[in-house]
C-alpha positions as a printed Julia matrix, in Angstrom:
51×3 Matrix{Float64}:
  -9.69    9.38   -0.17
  -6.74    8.3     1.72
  -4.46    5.02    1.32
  -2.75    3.86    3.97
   0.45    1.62    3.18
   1.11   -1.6     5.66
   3.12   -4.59    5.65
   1.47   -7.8     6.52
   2.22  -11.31    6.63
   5.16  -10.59    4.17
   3.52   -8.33    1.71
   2.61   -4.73    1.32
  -1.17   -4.22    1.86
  -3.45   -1.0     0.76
  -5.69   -0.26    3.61
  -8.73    1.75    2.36
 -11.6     2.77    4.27
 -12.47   -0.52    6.22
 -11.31   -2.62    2.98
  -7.43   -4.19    2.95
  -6.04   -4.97   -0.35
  -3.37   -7.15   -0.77
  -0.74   -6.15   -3.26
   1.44   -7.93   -5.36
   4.77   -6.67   -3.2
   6.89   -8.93   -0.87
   7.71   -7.0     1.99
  11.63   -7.04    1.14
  10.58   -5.08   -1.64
  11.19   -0.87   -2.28
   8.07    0.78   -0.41
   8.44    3.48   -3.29
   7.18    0.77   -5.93
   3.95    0.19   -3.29
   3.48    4.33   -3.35
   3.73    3.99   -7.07
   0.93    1.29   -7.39
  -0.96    2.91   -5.02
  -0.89    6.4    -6.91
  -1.61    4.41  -10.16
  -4.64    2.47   -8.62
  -6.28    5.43   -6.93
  -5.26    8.74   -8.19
  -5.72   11.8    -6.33
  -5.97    9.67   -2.86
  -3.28   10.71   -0.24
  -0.64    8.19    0.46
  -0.09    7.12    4.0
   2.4     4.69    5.6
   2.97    2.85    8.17
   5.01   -0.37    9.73
């Protein structure tokens, strides 16, 4: 599975497969807590991001 990593409209966003995912993040924050969540939510998926 793979997880790409966006900001949008001020937050981070998990893009997976056609489905976008808003996460809890504002975009000022540390992308490395967004690869964290992301690792946590899907495990095993490969991490992707973009700006």
């Amino acid at each position: 599975m793979n997880v790409n990593i966006q900001k949008l409209n001020g937050l981070w966003h998990l893009i997976v497969g056609s489905c976008q995912i808003r996460t809890p993040f504002l975009e000022a924050q540390d992308r490395a807590l967004v690869v964290a969540y992301a690792r946590r939510v899907y495990p095993g998926a490969r991490i992707f991001e973009r700006d």
